[in-house]
Amino acid sequence: MRLLVTGGAGFIGANFVQSTVREHPEDEITVLDALTYAGSRTALAPVEDAVELVEGDVADAALVDKLVSACDAVVHFAAETHVDNALSDPSPFLHSNVMGTFTLLEAVRKHGVRLHHISTDEVYGDLDLDGSERFTETTPYNPSSPYSASKAGADMLVRAWVRSYGVRATISNCSNNFGPYQHVEKFIPRQVTNILTGRRPKLYGTGANVRDWIHVDDHNSAVRRILDQGGMGRTYLIGASNERSNITVLQAILRLMGRDPDDFDHVTDRAGHDLRYAIDPTVLRDELGWTPAHTDFDDALRATIDWYRDNPQWWSPLKDAVEDRYAKRGQ
Ligand code: NAD
Ligand code: DAU
């Protein structure tokens, strides 16, 4: 398959490209990435000889048309992704997430190319903290933040292009990922690298908010399964049934790094902070036979901590600027 991977120099996209090179050497991969603050060439260094990297904007219609015309399928990861950044300045989120997806849809429509669109569970809003309800493929959209609203808008465009133009597309909405190459602005890498650089971890509010954590390789194995076997026009929810409160995750990190579990600061909470996300992955398991491989959270977290400890050259050039930005927001 000739694959175009947008956002392939970001966290999940780079892991997807690396695992595809390993597991599907028959595929030809082109990455389209704007190399924003969140993208890095070095995340693709281990596979640089096997992949073509094109630096460019997914909202650049001429470039996207050219690249799409030369591929069999597109896996669309490119997006602005950090909720706190969206709260400070929503504009790039509208550009990359909404206009970028629109641009891609027009190109796949013109060239009859298969699209898999990567989305998030945040489009469904949040759930009660103490409830047992989980998101399913039929949960109504109810986004809370500029980020999740822009992703919801993108998903709606994909659905409309499927229905109106018969575009061959699938959508997946996944829960919170963790693993190698995640930007240090995000929760788990931020806390790990705070400890590694002698800073104290920072917890928003009381830390009661719940996220449903999945290892990035499990997200990507599900994406590949959907790309190969998913039904056209379908939406699939990806999750590993691993709900944890933020304080529980933070204290697990402190314990695994040999620190006192109370050695952290409570900081200003996020505006409009979603309480709880939880995915019901039954459809993916029953229809496509997908199950996650990283089922021991402590083991996967330990391996992730080890990766950050072993790869300071990848994240340390980013760290001070990220912490300066957080400090200005009281976080
Ligand atoms: P990331 O921020 O680490 O990477 C995003 C990548 O997209 C970067 O390489 C960036 O340079 C690129 N990009 C941004 N705007 C672009 C543009 N206009 N044109 C071309 N490239 C552009 O993000 P991530 O965490 O890897 O997320 C990837 C996708 O997965 C996103 O669509 C996100 O919404 C979705 N998602 C993420 C999670 C998560 O927990 N991280 C969970 C579910 C879904
Ligand atoms: O659910 C999927 C989503 O997960 C993706 O769509 C987003 O792109 C991705 O960024 C992530 O969004 P979250 O907002 O859940 O992730 P984040 O890592 O920013 O924060 C996770 C939780 O930890 C959240 O409740 C906020 C909290 N937090 C975050 C940071 C950075 C802290 O308590 N302290 C922190 O320093």
GROMACS .gro file of C-alpha atoms and ligand atoms in nm:
model
  411
    1MET     CA    1   0.000   0.000   0.000
    2ARG     CA    2   0.121   0.354  -0.075
    3LEU     CA    3   0.036   0.536   0.249
    4LEU     CA    4   0.024   0.909   0.311
    5VAL     CA    5   0.053   0.974   0.685
    6THR     CA    6  -0.032   1.331   0.789
    7GLY     CA    7   0.113   1.445   1.122
    8GLY     CA    8   0.360   1.156   1.103
    9ALA     CA    9   0.632   1.354   1.286
   10GLY     CA   10   0.413   1.395   1.596
   11PHE     CA   11   0.374   1.159   1.890
   12ILE     CA   12   0.118   0.904   1.767
   13GLY     CA   13   0.195   0.949   1.397
   14ALA     CA   14   0.569   0.885   1.441
   15ASN     CA   15   0.498   0.571   1.643
   16PHE     CA   16   0.255   0.464   1.368
   17VAL     CA   17   0.517   0.519   1.098
   18GLN     CA   18   0.783   0.331   1.298
   19SER     CA   19   0.555   0.030   1.363
   20THR     CA   20   0.437   0.026   0.999
   21VAL     CA   21   0.796   0.015   0.872
   22ARG     CA   22   0.864  -0.274   1.114
   23GLU     CA   23   0.548  -0.473   1.054
   24HIS     CA   24   0.456  -0.387   0.692
   25PRO     CA   25   0.784  -0.341   0.505
   26GLU     CA   26   0.585  -0.382   0.182
   27ASP     CA   27   0.414  -0.043   0.236
   28GLU     CA   28   0.553   0.280   0.089
   29ILE     CA   29   0.518   0.568   0.333
   30THR     CA   30   0.511   0.943   0.272
   31VAL     CA   31   0.473   1.169   0.575
   32LEU     CA   32   0.318   1.515   0.540
   33ASP     CA   33   0.393   1.724   0.849
   34ALA     CA   34   0.416   2.099   0.909
   35LEU     CA   35   0.682   2.038   1.177
   36THR     CA   36   0.508   2.271   1.421
   37TYR     CA   37   0.642   2.295   1.777
   38ALA     CA   38   0.487   1.947   1.825
   39GLY     CA   39   0.653   1.776   1.528
   40SER     CA   40   1.009   1.646   1.521
   41ARG     CA   41   1.224   1.503   1.244
   42THR     CA   42   1.416   1.303   1.503
   43ALA     CA   43   1.103   1.106   1.593
   44LEU     CA   44   1.139   0.959   1.242
   45ALA     CA   45   1.519   0.922   1.252
   46PRO     CA   46   1.507   0.544   1.321
   47VAL     CA   47   1.317   0.493   0.991
   48GLU     CA   48   1.448   0.787   0.785
   49ASP     CA   49   1.579   0.562   0.505
   50ALA     CA   50   1.240   0.393   0.466
   51VAL     CA   51   1.014   0.700   0.465
   52GLU     CA   52   0.977   1.020   0.264
   53LEU     CA   53   0.911   1.327   0.484
   54VAL     CA   54   0.744   1.624   0.315
   55GLU     CA   55   0.738   1.940   0.525
   56GLY     CA   56   0.409   2.120   0.458
   57ASP     CA   57   0.065   2.222   0.574
   58VAL     CA   58  -0.230   1.982   0.549
   59ALA     CA   59  -0.440   2.288   0.459
   60ASP     CA   60  -0.222   2.358   0.152
   61ALA     CA   61  -0.463   2.239  -0.120
   62ALA     CA   62  -0.210   2.218  -0.406
   63LEU     CA   63   0.043   2.020  -0.205
   64VAL     CA   64  -0.221   1.789  -0.058
   65ASP     CA   65  -0.376   1.727  -0.401
   66LYS     CA   66  -0.037   1.624  -0.539
   67LEU     CA   67   0.045   1.390  -0.249
   68VAL     CA   68  -0.302   1.233  -0.235
   69SER     CA   69  -0.299   1.166  -0.610
   70ALA     CA   70   0.009   0.947  -0.557
   71CYS     CA   71  -0.119   0.728  -0.272
   72ASP     CA   72  -0.367   0.446  -0.206
   73ALA     CA   73  -0.472   0.552   0.144
   74VAL     CA   74  -0.432   0.842   0.386
   75VAL     CA   75  -0.403   0.810   0.764
   76HIS     CA   76  -0.480   1.156   0.899
   77PHE     CA   77  -0.314   1.231   1.235
   78ALA     CA   78  -0.217   1.595   1.172
   79ALA     CA   79  -0.378   1.831   1.422
   80GLU     CA   80  -0.320   2.081   1.694
   81THR     CA   81  -0.374   1.863   2.000
   82HIS     CA   82  -0.317   2.032   2.336
   83VAL     CA   83  -0.627   2.151   2.523
   84ASP     CA   84  -0.439   2.414   2.729
   85ASN     CA   85  -0.294   2.569   2.411
   86ALA     CA   86  -0.642   2.579   2.255
   87LEU     CA   87  -0.771   2.768   2.557
   88SER     CA   88  -0.494   3.030   2.513
   89ASP     CA   89  -0.530   3.061   2.132
   90PRO     CA   90  -0.793   2.859   1.941
   91SER     CA   91  -0.702   2.993   1.597
   92PRO     CA   92  -0.442   2.732   1.489
   93PHE     CA   93  -0.687   2.460   1.596
   94LEU     CA   94  -0.949   2.585   1.352
   95HIS     CA   95  -0.689   2.606   1.076
   96SER     CA   96  -0.522   2.266   1.112
   97ASN     CA   97  -0.807   2.059   1.248
   98VAL     CA   98  -1.104   2.194   1.051
   99MET     CA   99  -0.954   2.350   0.736
  100GLY     CA  100  -0.683   2.082   0.722
  101THR     CA  101  -0.940   1.802   0.729
  102PHE     CA  102  -1.159   1.985   0.474
  103THR     CA  103  -0.859   2.018   0.240
  104LEU     CA  104  -0.778   1.650   0.270
  105LEU     CA  105  -1.140   1.547   0.214
  106GLU     CA  106  -1.155   1.743  -0.110
  107ALA     CA  107  -0.839   1.570  -0.232
  108VAL     CA  108  -0.951   1.216  -0.142
  109ARG     CA  109  -1.290   1.290  -0.303
  110LYS     CA  110  -1.123   1.402  -0.626
  111HIS     CA  111  -0.882   1.108  -0.644
  112GLY     CA  112  -1.104   0.833  -0.496
  113VAL     CA  113  -0.850   0.759  -0.223
  114ARG     CA  114  -0.929   0.574   0.106
  115LEU     CA  115  -0.907   0.789   0.422
  116HIS     CA  116  -0.874   0.697   0.787
  117HIS     CA  117  -0.940   0.999   1.010
  118ILE     CA  118  -0.791   0.997   1.360
  119SER     CA  119  -1.008   1.157   1.624
  120THR     CA  120  -1.053   1.168   1.998
  121ASP     CA  121  -1.297   1.066   2.270
  122GLU     CA  122  -1.308   1.434   2.374
  123VAL     CA  123  -1.569   1.500   2.102
  124TYR     CA  124  -1.824   1.331   2.332
  125GLY     CA  125  -1.769   1.578   2.617
  126ASP     CA  126  -1.727   1.432   2.964
  127LEU     CA  127  -1.896   1.176   3.191
  128ASP     CA  128  -1.997   1.187   3.557
  129LEU     CA  129  -1.699   1.127   3.782
  130ASP     CA  130  -1.867   0.851   3.981
  131GLY     CA  131  -2.080   0.697   3.704
  132SER     CA  132  -2.017   0.375   3.513
  133GLU     CA  133  -2.140   0.502   3.174
  134ARG     CA  134  -1.888   0.480   2.887
  135PHE     CA  135  -1.873   0.643   2.542
  136THR     CA  136  -2.000   0.432   2.252
  137GLU     CA  137  -2.023   0.486   1.875
  138THR     CA  138  -2.373   0.633   1.925
  139THR     CA  139  -2.295   0.878   2.210
  140PRO     CA  140  -2.403   1.228   2.097
  141TYR     CA  141  -2.125   1.478   2.029
  142ASN     CA  142  -2.091   1.738   2.309
  143PRO     CA  143  -1.740   1.892   2.296
  144SER     CA  144  -1.629   2.124   2.578
  145SER     CA  145  -1.306   2.292   2.465
  146PRO     CA  146  -1.190   2.475   2.150
  147TYR     CA  147  -0.971   2.168   2.080
  148SER     CA  148  -1.250   1.913   2.109
  149ALA     CA  149  -1.492   2.139   1.920
  150SER     CA  150  -1.244   2.162   1.631
  151LYS     CA  151  -1.200   1.781   1.628
  152ALA     CA  152  -1.579   1.736   1.640
  153GLY     CA  153  -1.609   1.973   1.343
  154ALA     CA  154  -1.353   1.768   1.151
  155ASP     CA  155  -1.538   1.443   1.229
  156MET     CA  156  -1.865   1.595   1.107
  157LEU     CA  157  -1.701   1.697   0.780
  158VAL     CA  158  -1.577   1.340   0.728
  159ARG     CA  159  -1.926   1.199   0.794
  160ALA     CA  160  -2.081   1.450   0.552
  161TRP     CA  161  -1.827   1.371   0.276
  162VAL     CA  162  -1.902   0.999   0.319
  163ARG     CA  163  -2.276   1.052   0.287
  164SER     CA  164  -2.283   1.325   0.023
  165TYR     CA  165  -1.993   1.222  -0.199
  166GLY     CA  166  -1.942   0.853  -0.116
  167VAL     CA  167  -1.589   0.918   0.010
  168ARG     CA  168  -1.435   0.591   0.139
  169ALA     CA  169  -1.351   0.692   0.495
  170THR     CA  170  -1.344   0.554   0.849
  171ILE     CA  171  -1.309   0.745   1.177
  172SER     CA  172  -1.160   0.635   1.508
  173ASN     CA  173  -1.204   0.812   1.841
  174CYS     CA  174  -0.940   0.709   2.091
  175SER     CA  175  -0.877   0.781   2.460
  176ASN     CA  176  -0.559   0.923   2.621
  177ASN     CA  177  -0.235   0.783   2.477
  178PHE     CA  178   0.103   0.747   2.646
  179GLY     CA  179   0.443   0.615   2.534
  180PRO     CA  180   0.767   0.729   2.365
  181TYR     CA  181   0.793   1.062   2.178
  182GLN     CA  182   0.496   1.228   2.353
  183HIS     CA  183   0.554   1.604   2.386
  184VAL     CA  184   0.657   1.719   2.735
  185GLU     CA  185   0.358   1.955   2.752
  186LYS     CA  186   0.131   1.649   2.806
  187PHE     CA  187   0.047   1.507   3.150
  188ILE     CA  188   0.260   1.190   3.182
  189PRO     CA  189   0.579   1.317   3.007
  190ARG     CA  190   0.551   1.649   3.189
  191GLN     CA  191   0.551   1.482   3.531
  192VAL     CA  192   0.827   1.234   3.441
  193THR     CA  193   1.055   1.505   3.299
  194ASN     CA  194   0.976   1.738   3.589
  195ILE     CA  195   1.115   1.473   3.822
  196LEU     CA  196   1.414   1.405   3.593
  197THR     CA  197   1.501   1.779   3.585
  198GLY     CA  198   1.458   1.839   3.961
  199ARG     CA  199   1.118   2.010   3.934
  200ARG     CA  200   0.809   1.908   4.128
  201PRO     CA  201   0.518   1.741   3.940
  202LYS     CA  202   0.212   1.964   3.887
  203LEU     CA  203  -0.143   1.841   3.937
  204TYR     CA  204  -0.441   2.045   3.813
  205GLY     CA  205  -0.702   2.099   4.086
  206THR     CA  206  -0.759   1.802   4.316
  207GLY     CA  207  -0.650   1.543   4.058
  208ALA     CA  208  -0.988   1.366   4.072
  209ASN     CA  209  -1.040   1.391   3.692
  210VAL     CA  210  -1.033   1.051   3.523
  211ARG     CA  211  -0.869   0.957   3.193
  212ASP     CA  212  -0.879   0.616   3.014
  213TRP     CA  213  -0.512   0.544   2.931
  214ILE     CA  214  -0.394   0.340   2.631
  215HIS     CA  215  -0.040   0.268   2.512
  216VAL     CA  216   0.031   0.437   2.178
  217ASP     CA  217   0.122   0.103   2.013
  218ASP     CA  218  -0.222  -0.032   2.104
  219HIS     CA  219  -0.389   0.275   1.953
  220ASN     CA  220  -0.186   0.223   1.637
  221SER     CA  221  -0.252  -0.151   1.610
  222ALA     CA  222  -0.623  -0.065   1.623
  223VAL     CA  223  -0.578   0.202   1.354
  224ARG     CA  224  -0.408  -0.051   1.128
  225ARG     CA  225  -0.687  -0.304   1.188
  226ILE     CA  226  -0.949  -0.043   1.093
  227LEU     CA  227  -0.748   0.067   0.788
  228ASP     CA  228  -0.730  -0.294   0.666
  229GLN     CA  229  -1.071  -0.429   0.773
  230GLY     CA  230  -1.297  -0.140   0.881
  231GLY     CA  231  -1.638  -0.088   0.721
  232MET     CA  232  -1.661   0.220   0.497
  233GLY     CA  233  -1.830   0.516   0.666
  234ARG     CA  234  -1.797   0.355   1.008
  235THR     CA  235  -1.678   0.508   1.336
  236TYR     CA  236  -1.481   0.291   1.581
  237LEU     CA  237  -1.397   0.375   1.943
  238ILE     CA  238  -1.050   0.271   2.060
  239GLY     CA  239  -0.976   0.219   2.429
  240ALA     CA  240  -0.803  -0.024   2.664
  241SER     CA  241  -1.050  -0.008   2.958
  242ASN     CA  242  -0.790   0.153   3.183
  243GLU     CA  243  -0.957   0.437   3.373
  244ARG     CA  244  -0.747   0.614   3.638
  245SER     CA  245  -0.773   0.943   3.823
  246ASN     CA  246  -0.492   1.188   3.754
  247ILE     CA  247  -0.371   1.171   4.115
  248THR     CA  248  -0.348   0.790   4.090
  249VAL     CA  249  -0.136   0.814   3.775
  250LEU     CA  250   0.086   1.084   3.926
  251GLN     CA  251   0.143   0.881   4.242
  252ALA     CA  252   0.225   0.571   4.033
  253ILE     CA  253   0.491   0.776   3.849
  254LEU     CA  254   0.635   0.903   4.179
  255ARG     CA  255   0.643   0.548   4.320
  256LEU     CA  256   0.805   0.401   4.007
  257MET     CA  257   1.068   0.679   4.016
  258GLY     CA  258   1.145   0.615   4.384
  259ARG     CA  259   0.987   0.937   4.514
  260ASP     CA  260   0.755   1.020   4.801
  261PRO     CA  261   0.395   0.989   4.663
  262ASP     CA  262   0.308   1.332   4.810
  263ASP     CA  263   0.605   1.510   4.651
  264PHE     CA  264   0.401   1.726   4.404
  265ASP     CA  265   0.222   2.063   4.379
  266HIS     CA  266  -0.148   2.130   4.326
  267VAL     CA  267  -0.173   2.407   4.062
  268THR     CA  268  -0.448   2.616   3.898
  269ASP     CA  269  -0.710   2.394   3.738
  270ARG     CA  270  -0.781   2.394   3.361
  271ALA     CA  271  -1.081   2.608   3.257
  272GLY     CA  272  -1.381   2.389   3.175
  273HIS     CA  273  -1.178   2.079   3.275
  274ASP     CA  274  -1.355   1.762   3.150
  275LEU     CA  275  -1.424   1.533   3.445
  276ARG     CA  276  -1.407   1.180   3.310
  277TYR     CA  277  -1.353   0.999   2.979
  278ALA     CA  278  -1.418   0.626   2.932
  279ILE     CA  279  -1.439   0.421   2.613
  280ASP     CA  280  -1.648   0.112   2.552
  281PRO     CA  281  -1.433  -0.078   2.296
  282THR     CA  282  -1.681  -0.366   2.248
  283VAL     CA  283  -1.751  -0.301   1.878
  284LEU     CA  284  -1.383  -0.298   1.784
  285ARG     CA  285  -1.324  -0.621   1.979
  286ASP     CA  286  -1.632  -0.806   1.856
  287GLU     CA  287  -1.634  -0.693   1.492
  288LEU     CA  288  -1.264  -0.658   1.412
  289GLY     CA  289  -1.114  -0.888   1.680
  290TRP     CA  290  -0.882  -0.615   1.816
  291THR     CA  291  -0.752  -0.630   2.174
  292PRO     CA  292  -0.477  -0.423   2.341
  293ALA     CA  293  -0.139  -0.586   2.410
  294HIS     CA  294  -0.016  -0.351   2.686
  295THR     CA  295  -0.255  -0.460   2.959
  296ASP     CA  296  -0.025  -0.409   3.261
  297PHE     CA  297  -0.035  -0.031   3.315
  298ASP     CA  298   0.254  -0.026   3.567
  299ASP     CA  299   0.480  -0.215   3.325
  300ALA     CA  300   0.393   0.015   3.034
  301LEU     CA  301   0.437   0.323   3.253
  302ARG     CA  302   0.775   0.196   3.375
  303ALA     CA  303   0.891   0.141   3.016
  304THR     CA  304   0.775   0.493   2.924
  305ILE     CA  305   0.962   0.645   3.220
  306ASP     CA  306   1.273   0.450   3.111
  307TRP     CA  307   1.237   0.587   2.757
  308TYR     CA  308   1.235   0.949   2.884
  309ARG     CA  309   1.528   0.874   3.116
  310ASP     CA  310   1.725   0.724   2.823
  311ASN     CA  311   1.638   0.992   2.563
  312PRO     CA  312   1.697   1.338   2.716
  313GLN     CA  313   1.843   1.455   2.384
  314TRP     CA  314   1.494   1.423   2.233
  315TRP     CA  315   1.295   1.615   2.498
  316SER     CA  316   1.532   1.840   2.695
  317PRO     CA  317   1.559   2.114   2.425
  318LEU     CA  318   1.180   2.162   2.462
  319LYS     CA  319   1.149   2.147   2.838
  320ASP     CA  320   1.236   2.497   2.966
  321ALA     CA  321   1.010   2.679   2.720
  322VAL     CA  322   0.716   2.452   2.807
  323GLU     CA  323   0.764   2.509   3.180
  324ASP     CA  324   0.796   2.887   3.129
  325ARG     CA  325   0.460   2.885   2.948
  326TYR     CA  326   0.296   2.684   3.224
  327ALA     CA  327   0.445   2.908   3.495
  328LYS     CA  328   0.289   3.215   3.331
  329ARG     CA  329  -0.052   3.045   3.359
  330GLY     CA  330   0.003   2.949   3.725
  331GLN     CA  331   0.032   2.586   3.627
  332NAD     P1  332   0.102   1.581   1.838
  332NAD     O1  333   0.063   1.719   1.879
  332NAD     O2  334   0.209   1.510   1.912
  332NAD     O3  335   0.141   1.578   1.683
  332NAD     C1  336   0.066   1.646   1.586
  332NAD     C2  337   0.148   1.650   1.458
  332NAD     O4  338   0.070   1.715   1.358
  332NAD     C3  339   0.279   1.726   1.470
  332NAD     O5  340   0.383   1.653   1.411
  332NAD     C4  341   0.252   1.856   1.398
  332NAD     O6  342   0.369   1.913   1.339
  332NAD     C5  343   0.152   1.810   1.292
  332NAD     N1  344   0.067   1.920   1.243
  332NAD     C6  345  -0.005   2.009   1.315
  332NAD     N2  346  -0.069   2.094   1.233
  332NAD     C7  347  -0.038   2.058   1.107
  332NAD     C8  348  -0.073   2.108   0.978
  332NAD     N3  349  -0.152   2.215   0.963
  332NAD     N4  350  -0.024   2.045   0.869
  332NAD     C9  351   0.058   1.937   0.881
  332NAD     N5  352   0.096   1.888   1.001
  332NAD    C10  353   0.048   1.946   1.112
  332NAD     O7  354  -0.035   1.499   1.842
  332NAD     P2  355  -0.066   1.346   1.879
  332NAD     O8  356  -0.086   1.335   2.024
  332NAD     O9  357   0.030   1.259   1.809
  332NAD    O10  358  -0.211   1.332   1.810
  332NAD    C11  359  -0.224   1.288   1.675
  332NAD    C12  360  -0.371   1.274   1.643
  332NAD    O11  361  -0.433   1.184   1.735
  332NAD    C13  362  -0.450   1.405   1.653
  332NAD    O12  363  -0.544   1.409   1.548
  332NAD    C14  364  -0.521   1.395   1.788
  332NAD    O13  365  -0.640   1.470   1.789
  332NAD    C15  366  -0.547   1.245   1.796
  332NAD     N6  367  -0.559   1.188   1.931
  332NAD    C16  368  -0.461   1.208   2.023
  332NAD    C17  369  -0.471   1.144   2.148
  332NAD    C18  370  -0.363   1.160   2.253
  332NAD    O14  371  -0.381   1.114   2.366
  332NAD     N7  372  -0.249   1.222   2.225
  332NAD    C19  373  -0.581   1.064   2.176
  332NAD    C20  374  -0.681   1.049   2.078
  332NAD    C21  375  -0.668   1.109   1.955
  333DAU     O1  376  -0.867   1.189   2.543
  333DAU     C1  377  -0.785   1.206   2.431
  333DAU     C2  378  -0.709   1.337   2.441
  333DAU     O2  379  -0.608   1.319   2.540
  333DAU     C3  380  -0.648   1.382   2.310
  333DAU     O3  381  -0.750   1.410   2.218
  333DAU     C4  382  -0.563   1.509   2.331
  333DAU     O4  383  -0.498   1.544   2.211
  333DAU     C5  384  -0.458   1.478   2.437
  333DAU     O5  385  -0.382   1.594   2.463
  333DAU     C6  386  -0.526   1.429   2.565
  333DAU     O6  387  -0.604   1.536   2.624
  333DAU     P1  388  -0.606   1.561   2.783
  333DAU     O7  389  -0.644   1.701   2.805
  333DAU     O8  390  -0.683   1.455   2.852
  333DAU     O9  391  -0.449   1.533   2.814
  333DAU     P2  392  -0.338   1.610   2.898
  333DAU    O10  393  -0.214   1.528   2.891
  333DAU    O11  394  -0.328   1.754   2.864
  333DAU    O12  395  -0.396   1.602   3.047
  333DAU     C7  396  -0.439   1.477   3.105
  333DAU     C8  397  -0.504   1.510   3.238
  333DAU    O13  398  -0.403   1.557   3.330
  333DAU     C9  399  -0.608   1.620   3.231
  333DAU    O14  400  -0.714   1.588   3.320
  333DAU    C10  401  -0.533   1.745   3.278
  333DAU    C11  402  -0.434   1.690   3.377
  333DAU     N1  403  -0.303   1.760   3.388
  333DAU    C12  404  -0.237   1.790   3.272
  333DAU    C13  405  -0.113   1.851   3.278
  333DAU    C14  406  -0.037   1.886   3.153
  333DAU    C15  407  -0.248   1.785   3.513
  333DAU    O15  408  -0.308   1.755   3.619
  333DAU     N2  409  -0.125   1.843   3.518
  333DAU    C16  410  -0.054   1.878   3.407
  333DAU    O16  411   0.058   1.929   3.420
   0.00000   0.00000   0.00000
